[in-house]
Short mmCIF file of C-alpha atoms and ligand atoms in Angstrom, two decimals:
data_model
loop_
_atom_site.label_atom_id
_atom_site.label_comp_id
_atom_site.label_asym_id
_atom_site.label_seq_id
_atom_site.Cartn_x
_atom_site.Cartn_y
_atom_site.Cartn_z
CA MET A 1 14.67 -5.25 -17.55
CA PRO A 2 12.32 -4.05 -20.22
CA GLN A 3 8.69 -4.23 -19.25
CA LYS A 4 6.50 -6.77 -20.79
CA TYR A 5 3.17 -6.06 -22.37
CA ASN A 6 0.29 -8.39 -21.33
CA PHE A 7 0.37 -10.30 -24.73
CA GLU A 8 4.20 -10.96 -24.65
CA TYR A 9 4.24 -13.15 -21.50
CA GLU A 10 4.74 -16.97 -21.97
CA SER A 11 2.17 -17.85 -19.25
CA ARG A 12 -0.35 -15.75 -17.61
CA ILE A 13 -2.59 -16.42 -14.40
CA LYS A 14 -6.39 -17.29 -15.07
CA ALA A 15 -8.04 -14.37 -12.82
CA GLY A 16 -11.40 -13.36 -11.83
CA PHE A 17 -12.20 -9.91 -10.21
CA ILE A 18 -14.70 -9.10 -7.66
CA GLY A 19 -15.94 -5.50 -7.53
CA CYS A 20 -16.48 -3.11 -10.56
CA GLY A 21 -16.27 0.36 -8.95
CA GLY A 22 -14.21 3.55 -9.22
CA HIS A 23 -10.88 2.64 -7.99
CA SER A 24 -10.42 -0.52 -9.67
CA PHE A 25 -11.62 1.22 -12.98
CA ARG A 26 -9.02 3.84 -12.78
CA ASN A 27 -6.17 2.16 -11.29
CA ILE A 28 -6.44 -1.85 -11.04
CA TYR A 29 -7.83 -3.12 -14.13
CA PRO A 30 -5.68 -1.15 -16.30
CA THR A 31 -2.41 -2.59 -14.66
CA PHE A 32 -3.52 -5.92 -16.61
CA GLN A 33 -1.96 -4.26 -19.81
CA ASN A 34 1.40 -5.10 -18.24
CA ALA A 35 0.77 -7.89 -16.12
CA PRO A 36 0.86 -11.71 -16.74
CA VAL A 37 -3.07 -11.83 -16.23
CA GLU A 38 -5.67 -13.19 -18.36
CA LEU A 39 -9.10 -11.67 -17.05
CA VAL A 40 -11.54 -14.60 -17.27
CA ALA A 41 -14.33 -13.22 -15.40
CA VAL A 42 -15.57 -10.17 -13.37
CA CYS A 43 -18.15 -10.10 -10.57
CA ASP A 44 -20.18 -6.97 -9.18
CA ILE A 45 -23.41 -7.28 -7.18
CA ASN A 46 -24.62 -4.72 -9.70
CA ARG A 47 -24.97 -6.81 -12.71
CA GLU A 48 -24.91 -3.85 -15.08
CA ARG A 49 -21.64 -2.65 -13.83
CA ALA A 50 -20.03 -6.48 -14.09
CA GLU A 51 -21.44 -6.36 -17.72
CA THR A 52 -19.88 -3.17 -18.62
CA TYR A 53 -16.53 -3.99 -17.17
CA ARG A 54 -16.51 -7.46 -18.85
CA LYS A 55 -16.92 -5.83 -22.26
CA MET A 56 -14.49 -2.96 -21.30
CA PHE A 57 -11.70 -5.03 -20.02
CA GLY A 58 -11.98 -8.13 -22.28
CA ALA A 59 -13.28 -10.73 -19.78
CA GLU A 60 -15.20 -13.71 -20.91
CA LYS A 61 -17.99 -13.95 -18.28
CA ALA A 62 -19.79 -11.54 -15.82
CA TYR A 63 -21.41 -12.72 -12.66
CA ASP A 64 -23.46 -10.75 -9.69
CA ASN A 65 -22.53 -13.41 -7.11
CA HIS A 66 -18.97 -14.19 -6.57
CA LEU A 67 -19.72 -17.82 -5.16
CA GLN A 68 -21.15 -18.59 -8.37
CA MET A 69 -18.00 -17.36 -10.16
CA LEU A 70 -15.69 -19.33 -7.87
CA GLN A 71 -17.86 -22.40 -8.47
CA LYS A 72 -18.07 -22.24 -12.11
CA GLU A 73 -14.85 -20.70 -13.13
CA ASN A 74 -11.40 -22.54 -13.11
CA LEU A 75 -9.12 -19.72 -11.58
CA ASP A 76 -5.85 -19.45 -10.30
CA ALA A 77 -6.34 -16.18 -8.30
CA VAL A 78 -9.01 -13.38 -7.69
CA PHE A 79 -8.61 -9.68 -7.44
CA VAL A 80 -10.92 -8.18 -5.01
CA VAL A 81 -11.57 -4.34 -4.72
CA THR A 82 -14.99 -3.50 -2.98
CA ASN A 83 -16.44 -1.05 -0.66
CA TYR A 84 -17.59 -1.31 3.11
CA GLU A 85 -20.60 -2.92 4.40
CA ASN A 86 -21.96 -1.17 7.55
CA GLY A 87 -18.56 0.54 7.90
CA ARG A 88 -16.61 -2.87 7.84
CA ALA A 89 -14.16 -4.10 5.29
CA ARG A 90 -15.57 -6.80 3.09
CA TYR A 91 -12.19 -8.18 2.16
CA PRO A 92 -11.81 -10.88 4.89
CA LYS A 93 -14.95 -12.98 4.11
CA LEU A 94 -14.15 -12.75 0.33
CA ALA A 95 -10.62 -13.67 0.67
CA MET A 96 -11.64 -16.62 2.91
CA ASP A 97 -14.30 -17.67 0.22
CA ILE A 98 -11.39 -17.42 -2.56
CA MET A 99 -8.91 -19.46 -0.64
CA ASN A 100 -11.69 -22.24 0.13
CA SER A 101 -12.27 -22.31 -3.29
CA ASP A 102 -8.56 -23.11 -4.18
CA CYS A 103 -7.51 -19.82 -5.41
CA HIS A 104 -5.14 -17.19 -4.35
CA ALA A 105 -6.29 -13.64 -3.37
CA TRP A 106 -5.12 -10.26 -4.10
CA ILE A 107 -7.12 -7.70 -2.00
CA GLU A 108 -7.30 -3.93 -1.67
CA LYS A 109 -6.67 -2.00 1.57
CA PRO A 110 -7.89 -2.07 4.25
CA PRO A 111 -7.25 -5.70 4.31
CA ALA A 112 -9.71 -5.88 7.39
CA SER A 113 -11.53 -3.93 10.42
CA SER A 114 -9.80 -5.78 13.16
CA VAL A 115 -6.75 -7.94 14.12
CA ALA A 116 -8.93 -10.86 14.70
CA GLU A 117 -10.07 -10.97 11.12
CA VAL A 118 -6.74 -10.89 9.86
CA GLN A 119 -5.90 -13.85 11.93
CA GLN A 120 -8.86 -15.66 10.61
CA MET A 121 -7.64 -15.20 7.12
CA MET A 122 -4.07 -16.49 8.17
CA GLU A 123 -5.77 -19.45 9.69
CA VAL A 124 -7.59 -20.23 6.25
CA SER A 125 -4.30 -19.39 4.37
CA GLU A 126 -2.40 -22.16 6.40
CA LYS A 127 -5.38 -24.55 6.20
CA THR A 128 -5.83 -24.19 2.13
CA GLY A 129 -2.17 -23.44 1.38
CA LYS A 130 -3.51 -20.17 -0.70
CA PHE A 131 -1.99 -16.86 -0.24
CA VAL A 132 -3.41 -13.33 0.21
CA MET A 133 -1.54 -10.23 -1.07
CA VAL A 134 -2.77 -6.91 0.03
CA GLY A 135 -2.67 -3.69 -2.12
CA PHE A 136 -0.41 -1.63 0.31
CA LYS A 137 0.63 0.48 -2.90
CA LYS A 138 3.00 2.80 -1.07
CA THR A 139 5.51 -0.02 -0.49
CA PHE A 140 5.57 -0.37 -4.45
CA PHE A 141 5.97 3.18 -5.25
CA THR A 142 8.86 3.73 -7.28
CA ALA A 143 10.53 6.31 -4.79
CA ILE A 144 9.92 4.25 -1.93
CA GLU A 145 11.42 1.21 -3.41
CA LYS A 146 14.51 3.18 -4.19
CA THR A 147 14.63 4.67 -0.66
CA LYS A 148 14.51 1.16 0.60
CA GLU A 149 17.38 0.09 -1.56
CA ILE A 150 19.39 3.33 -0.45
CA ILE A 151 18.79 2.72 3.30
CA GLU A 152 19.84 -0.97 3.07
CA SER A 153 22.96 -0.07 1.27
CA GLU A 154 26.43 -0.33 2.98
CA GLU A 155 27.31 3.09 2.07
CA PHE A 156 24.17 4.45 4.07
CA GLY A 157 24.82 2.25 7.05
CA THR A 158 21.89 1.53 9.62
CA PRO A 159 18.81 3.73 9.30
CA ALA A 160 18.41 5.48 12.88
CA SER A 161 15.25 7.09 12.56
CA ILE A 162 12.23 8.00 10.26
CA TYR A 163 9.48 10.71 9.77
CA VAL A 164 6.58 10.00 7.98
CA ARG A 165 3.70 12.81 7.25
CA TYR A 166 0.06 12.08 5.99
CA PRO A 167 -2.86 14.11 6.20
CA GLN A 168 -5.64 12.19 8.07
CA HIS A 169 -8.08 12.89 10.64
CA LEU A 170 -8.64 10.74 13.89
CA PRO A 171 -12.03 10.78 15.43
CA ASP A 172 -12.56 11.95 19.05
CA ILE A 173 -12.03 9.08 21.53
CA LYS A 174 -15.83 8.89 21.93
CA ASP A 175 -16.38 8.04 18.46
CA ARG A 176 -13.59 5.33 17.99
CA ASN A 177 -16.14 2.48 18.53
CA ASP A 178 -18.26 3.72 15.67
CA ASP A 179 -17.50 1.96 12.52
CA HIS A 180 -18.71 4.49 10.28
CA LYS A 181 -16.82 7.32 11.94
CA MET A 182 -13.71 5.20 12.03
CA LEU A 183 -13.93 4.47 8.36
CA GLY A 184 -11.68 7.38 7.02
CA PHE A 185 -8.98 6.56 9.61
CA LEU A 186 -8.96 2.57 8.77
CA ASP A 187 -9.16 3.61 5.00
CA HIS A 188 -6.00 5.41 5.04
CA ILE A 189 -3.77 4.39 7.83
CA GLY A 190 -2.30 1.54 5.84
CA HIS A 191 -0.72 4.43 3.53
CA PRO A 192 1.81 5.66 6.08
CA GLY A 193 1.66 2.70 8.17
CA SER A 194 2.84 0.41 5.36
CA ILE A 195 5.76 2.75 4.66
CA LEU A 196 6.94 2.71 8.23
CA HIS A 197 6.59 -1.23 8.32
CA TYR A 198 8.33 -1.65 5.07
CA LEU A 199 11.20 0.55 5.65
CA MET A 200 11.63 0.10 9.49
CA GLY A 201 10.09 -3.22 10.38
CA LYS A 202 7.74 -3.83 13.07
CA ILE A 203 6.69 -1.42 15.73
CA LYS A 204 7.23 -2.28 19.39
CA HIS A 205 5.26 0.45 21.07
CA LEU A 206 3.82 4.12 20.44
CA TYR A 207 2.54 6.99 22.25
CA TYR A 208 0.70 9.82 20.36
CA GLU A 209 -0.93 13.26 21.04
CA ARG A 210 -3.93 14.33 19.21
CA GLU A 211 -5.10 17.88 18.62
CA PRO A 212 -8.75 18.85 18.95
CA ILE A 213 -8.75 21.59 16.10
CA ASN A 214 -8.52 19.14 12.97
CA GLY A 215 -8.18 15.68 14.69
CA GLY A 216 -4.38 15.71 13.65
CA SER A 217 -2.07 13.81 15.68
CA ILE A 218 1.86 13.19 16.19
CA ALA A 219 3.02 9.66 17.39
CA THR A 220 6.56 8.73 18.62
CA ILE A 221 7.12 5.35 17.71
CA LYS A 222 9.72 2.71 18.93
CA PHE A 223 10.51 -0.11 16.58
CA VAL A 224 11.47 -3.62 17.48
CA SER A 225 14.58 -3.12 16.02
CA GLY A 226 15.43 -0.30 18.61
CA VAL A 227 15.01 2.44 16.15
CA VAL A 228 12.72 5.51 16.37
CA GLY A 229 10.17 7.28 14.18
CA SER A 230 7.36 9.81 14.20
CA LEU A 231 4.01 9.68 12.44
CA HIS A 232 2.67 13.07 11.63
CA LEU A 233 -1.21 12.87 10.62
CA THR A 234 -1.43 16.44 9.24
CA SER A 235 -5.33 16.78 9.07
CA GLY A 236 -6.03 20.33 8.46
CA GLN A 237 -3.35 20.96 5.87
CA SER A 238 -4.42 22.59 2.62
CA GLY A 239 -5.99 20.70 -0.14
CA THR A 240 -3.42 22.22 -2.62
CA SER A 241 -0.64 20.94 -0.65
CA PRO A 242 1.23 17.51 -1.67
CA LEU A 243 -0.10 14.81 0.83
CA GLU A 244 3.18 13.28 1.91
CA ARG A 245 6.62 13.35 3.19
CA VAL A 246 9.10 10.65 4.15
CA GLU A 247 12.62 10.90 5.78
CA VAL A 248 14.89 8.39 6.93
CA ILE A 249 18.22 9.41 8.89
CA GLY A 250 21.25 7.20 8.83
CA ARG A 251 24.67 8.38 10.17
CA GLY A 252 25.71 11.41 8.55
CA CYS A 253 23.36 10.84 5.76
CA ASN A 254 19.52 11.07 5.02
CA VAL A 255 16.98 10.33 2.38
CA VAL A 256 13.84 12.40 1.81
CA VAL A 257 10.76 11.50 -0.51
CA ASP A 258 8.68 14.44 -1.08
CA ASN A 259 4.98 14.20 -2.59
CA GLY A 260 5.53 10.47 -3.26
CA VAL A 261 7.79 11.17 -6.28
CA LYS A 262 10.62 13.46 -5.66
CA LEU A 263 13.57 11.72 -3.91
CA THR A 264 16.57 13.24 -2.44
CA TYR A 265 19.51 11.29 -1.04
CA TYR A 266 21.88 13.59 1.09
CA ARG A 267 25.02 11.59 0.95
CA ARG A 268 27.52 11.85 3.57
CA GLY A 269 29.44 15.20 2.95
CA GLY A 270 29.87 18.66 4.00
CA ARG A 271 29.72 22.19 2.75
CA GLY A 272 32.74 24.32 1.43
CA PRO A 273 36.04 24.34 3.17
CA GLY A 274 36.98 27.10 5.99
CA GLY A 275 34.84 25.77 8.87
CA TYR A 276 32.22 27.51 10.73
CA GLY A 277 32.25 31.45 10.09
CA ARG A 278 35.20 31.11 7.32
CA SER A 279 33.45 29.17 4.76
CA PRO A 280 32.81 31.61 1.76
CA ASP A 281 31.24 28.86 -0.34
CA TYR A 282 28.26 26.43 0.51
CA MET A 283 29.23 23.81 -2.12
CA GLY A 284 31.09 20.64 -1.09
CA ASN A 285 32.78 18.48 -3.38
CA ASN A 286 30.84 16.46 -5.94
CA GLU A 287 31.43 13.05 -4.18
CA GLY A 288 29.39 14.07 -1.29
CA ALA A 289 26.87 16.12 -3.23
CA PRO A 290 23.17 15.14 -3.00
CA LEU A 291 21.49 12.79 -5.31
CA TYR A 292 17.95 14.13 -6.65
CA TRP A 293 15.53 12.12 -8.72
CA GLU A 294 12.15 13.40 -10.17
CA PRO A 295 10.22 11.82 -13.09
CA GLU A 296 9.85 13.58 -16.60
CA PHE A 297 6.86 14.00 -18.31
CA SER A 298 7.79 14.38 -21.89
CA LEU A 299 7.78 10.77 -23.08
CA GLY A 300 4.95 8.54 -23.32
CA GLN A 301 6.65 5.96 -20.85
CA LEU A 302 5.72 3.50 -18.38
CA TYR A 303 7.47 5.08 -15.57
CA ASN A 304 5.71 8.39 -15.67
CA LYS A 305 2.16 6.70 -15.74
CA ALA A 306 0.70 6.92 -12.07
CA ILE A 307 -0.18 3.27 -12.09
CA PHE A 308 3.72 2.44 -12.25
CA MET A 309 4.82 5.51 -10.26
CA LEU A 310 2.19 4.83 -7.47
CA GLY A 311 2.98 1.09 -7.41
CA TYR A 312 -0.42 -0.31 -8.71
CA ALA A 313 1.11 -1.95 -11.94
CA THR A 314 4.00 -3.20 -9.87
CA GLU A 315 2.28 -4.71 -6.94
CA VAL A 316 -0.17 -6.44 -9.33
CA ILE A 317 2.68 -7.77 -11.47
CA TYR A 318 4.56 -9.04 -8.50
CA PHE A 319 1.43 -10.76 -7.31
CA ALA A 320 0.74 -12.59 -10.59
CA GLU A 321 4.50 -13.57 -10.77
CA CYS A 322 3.93 -15.22 -7.22
CA VAL A 323 0.95 -16.90 -8.54
CA LEU A 324 2.79 -18.38 -11.33
CA ASN A 325 5.71 -19.43 -9.35
CA ASN A 326 3.44 -20.74 -6.50
CA THR A 327 5.60 -18.60 -4.04
CA PRO A 328 3.95 -16.71 -1.38
CA PRO A 329 4.62 -13.06 -1.63
CA GLU A 330 7.20 -11.79 0.84
CA LYS A 331 5.93 -8.13 1.01
CA SER A 332 2.54 -6.78 1.35
CA ASN A 333 1.23 -10.17 2.70
CA LEU A 334 -0.97 -11.23 5.40
CA GLU A 335 1.67 -10.52 8.09
CA THR A 336 1.97 -6.92 6.68
CA ALA A 337 -1.86 -6.73 7.10
CA LEU A 338 -1.50 -7.97 10.69
CA GLU A 339 1.00 -5.21 11.60
CA ILE A 340 -1.05 -2.41 9.92
CA THR A 341 -4.28 -3.52 11.59
CA LYS A 342 -2.43 -3.95 14.98
CA LEU A 343 -1.34 0.01 14.25
CA TYR A 344 -5.14 0.64 13.46
CA GLU A 345 -6.29 -0.81 16.76
CA ALA A 346 -3.51 0.75 18.71
CA TYR A 347 -4.90 4.23 17.46
CA LYS A 348 -8.38 3.29 17.93
CA ASN A 349 -8.08 1.77 21.65
CA ASP A 350 -5.90 4.58 22.93
CA SER A 351 -5.98 4.86 26.69
CA GLY A 352 -3.41 7.97 26.53
CA GLN A 353 -0.44 5.50 27.65
CA ILE A 354 2.30 4.21 25.80
CA ILE A 355 0.80 1.40 23.45
CA GLN A 356 2.46 -1.90 23.26
CA ILE A 357 2.03 -3.74 19.85
CA ASN A 358 4.61 -6.34 19.61
N1 LIG B 1 -4.97 1.95 -3.11
C1 LIG B 1 -5.33 3.04 -3.26
O1 LIG B 1 -4.72 3.93 -4.02
C2 LIG B 1 -6.99 3.08 -3.37
C3 LIG B 1 -7.75 4.49 -3.95
C4 LIG B 1 -9.06 4.21 -3.89
C5 LIG B 1 -9.73 3.24 -3.16
N2 LIG B 1 -9.02 2.29 -2.71
C6 LIG B 1 -9.80 1.06 -2.31
O2 LIG B 1 -10.62 0.36 -3.02
C7 LIG B 1 -11.60 -0.11 -2.60
C8 LIG B 1 -12.79 0.40 -3.39
O3 LIG B 1 -13.04 1.72 -3.56
P1 LIG B 1 -14.11 2.40 -4.43
O4 LIG B 1 -13.88 3.76 -4.50
O5 LIG B 1 -13.73 1.71 -5.81
O6 LIG B 1 -15.42 1.75 -4.38
P2 LIG B 1 -16.66 1.86 -5.00
O7 LIG B 1 -17.96 1.89 -4.19
O8 LIG B 1 -16.68 2.46 -6.21
O9 LIG B 1 -16.60 0.24 -5.85
C9 LIG B 1 -16.81 -1.00 -5.11
C10 LIG B 1 -17.62 -2.07 -5.94
O10 LIG B 1 -17.77 -3.00 -5.24
C11 LIG B 1 -18.74 -4.02 -5.43
N3 LIG B 1 -19.14 -4.82 -4.45
C12 LIG B 1 -19.37 -4.60 -3.20
N4 LIG B 1 -19.42 -5.92 -2.53
C13 LIG B 1 -19.30 -6.85 -3.50
C14 LIG B 1 -19.46 -8.24 -3.44
N5 LIG B 1 -19.70 -8.88 -2.39
N6 LIG B 1 -19.36 -8.83 -4.62
C15 LIG B 1 -19.47 -8.11 -5.69
N7 LIG B 1 -19.10 -6.73 -5.89
C16 LIG B 1 -19.14 -6.23 -4.71
C17 LIG B 1 -19.78 -2.66 -5.38
O11 LIG B 1 -21.14 -2.99 -5.93
C18 LIG B 1 -19.13 -1.42 -6.17
O12 LIG B 1 -19.35 -1.40 -7.61
C19 LIG B 1 -11.80 0.39 -1.08
O13 LIG B 1 -11.42 -0.70 -0.29
C20 LIG B 1 -10.78 1.47 -0.99
O14 LIG B 1 -10.13 1.67 0.15
C21 LIG B 1 -7.83 2.03 -2.63
#
């Protein structure tokens, strides 16, 4: 389907925005160029920033208090991209204020600093009938969406195991109750965590070992479905290295995503004829040859803009469509937030044992 531009949609949601900071400037406000969103009002506790963003992104009003914005404006939904307060995510309180004002909410990650806070948001969502979507962008990456399609295909069969690698430091056990020291881990665990959850479902239990040199770790994971996985948090890798790698193994086939964009599907197949020690040629037949995709960077396309490849535009468009249709999001919702925050708490409260999650 050709992607519409903002002004081409027949209906658009009336939206407010809380937070006029760096990430939202680079990656979220610009997605509205292609989303059915009419930006009505923006808000930041820094009034000057709010005024600047109002002008820059074409909103009518600017506020420095989100409660005033919610009270005065007639909004369908509010986007929230804020920073931390005393090392804790501000999203739960803001999302609950938004739902209590009869609006749906889209919040950035991390959705909360504890499982209890996610459960509070779920209660308010249940009570108000309003929903919250969380910006777990990795589940909207073009290559991860394609991976999901491949591993769910009949041809691939049942996915049996997964490997996810992401560079993230885990503080020493003595610092795990310090919100400031855990902030980096909380901020990023949703990236690999949401890929694991999206592709393989809920985690049953896990066990991990941490190395003391960089605070990197390797976890062995069992999913509720019975399949297994490994999360390699590669703190200590070079700053020049691509950050991540995802691999899902089926039966006689596997799919690999490198650097978030290069996707190789090793279909069921084999190398040249002759058998072990007798094959003079490493090519198999074309039917079983690997399929490989990478973006091209010649054309001024949408697909090679980071906001599309990295899922920002697609997640915002998906949310806006959920609001227009009054249908709660099936992905990246509060249930997802709950599972990711359970994973965070599993690492945080590690007792050195196998950790039960579900
Ligand atoms: N998904 C991604 O790829 C990605 C990348 C970077 C950052 N993020 C997330 O985006 C969020 C923001 O990060 P950032 O680097 O842009 O932070 P930032 O500090 O640049 O911006 C946050 C803004 O929110 C404002 N703010 C805070 N509390 C507020 C409130 N109650 N009402 C109104 N305004 C308020 C601040 O004044 C600030 O301008 C974080 O949650 C971060 O984890 C996500």
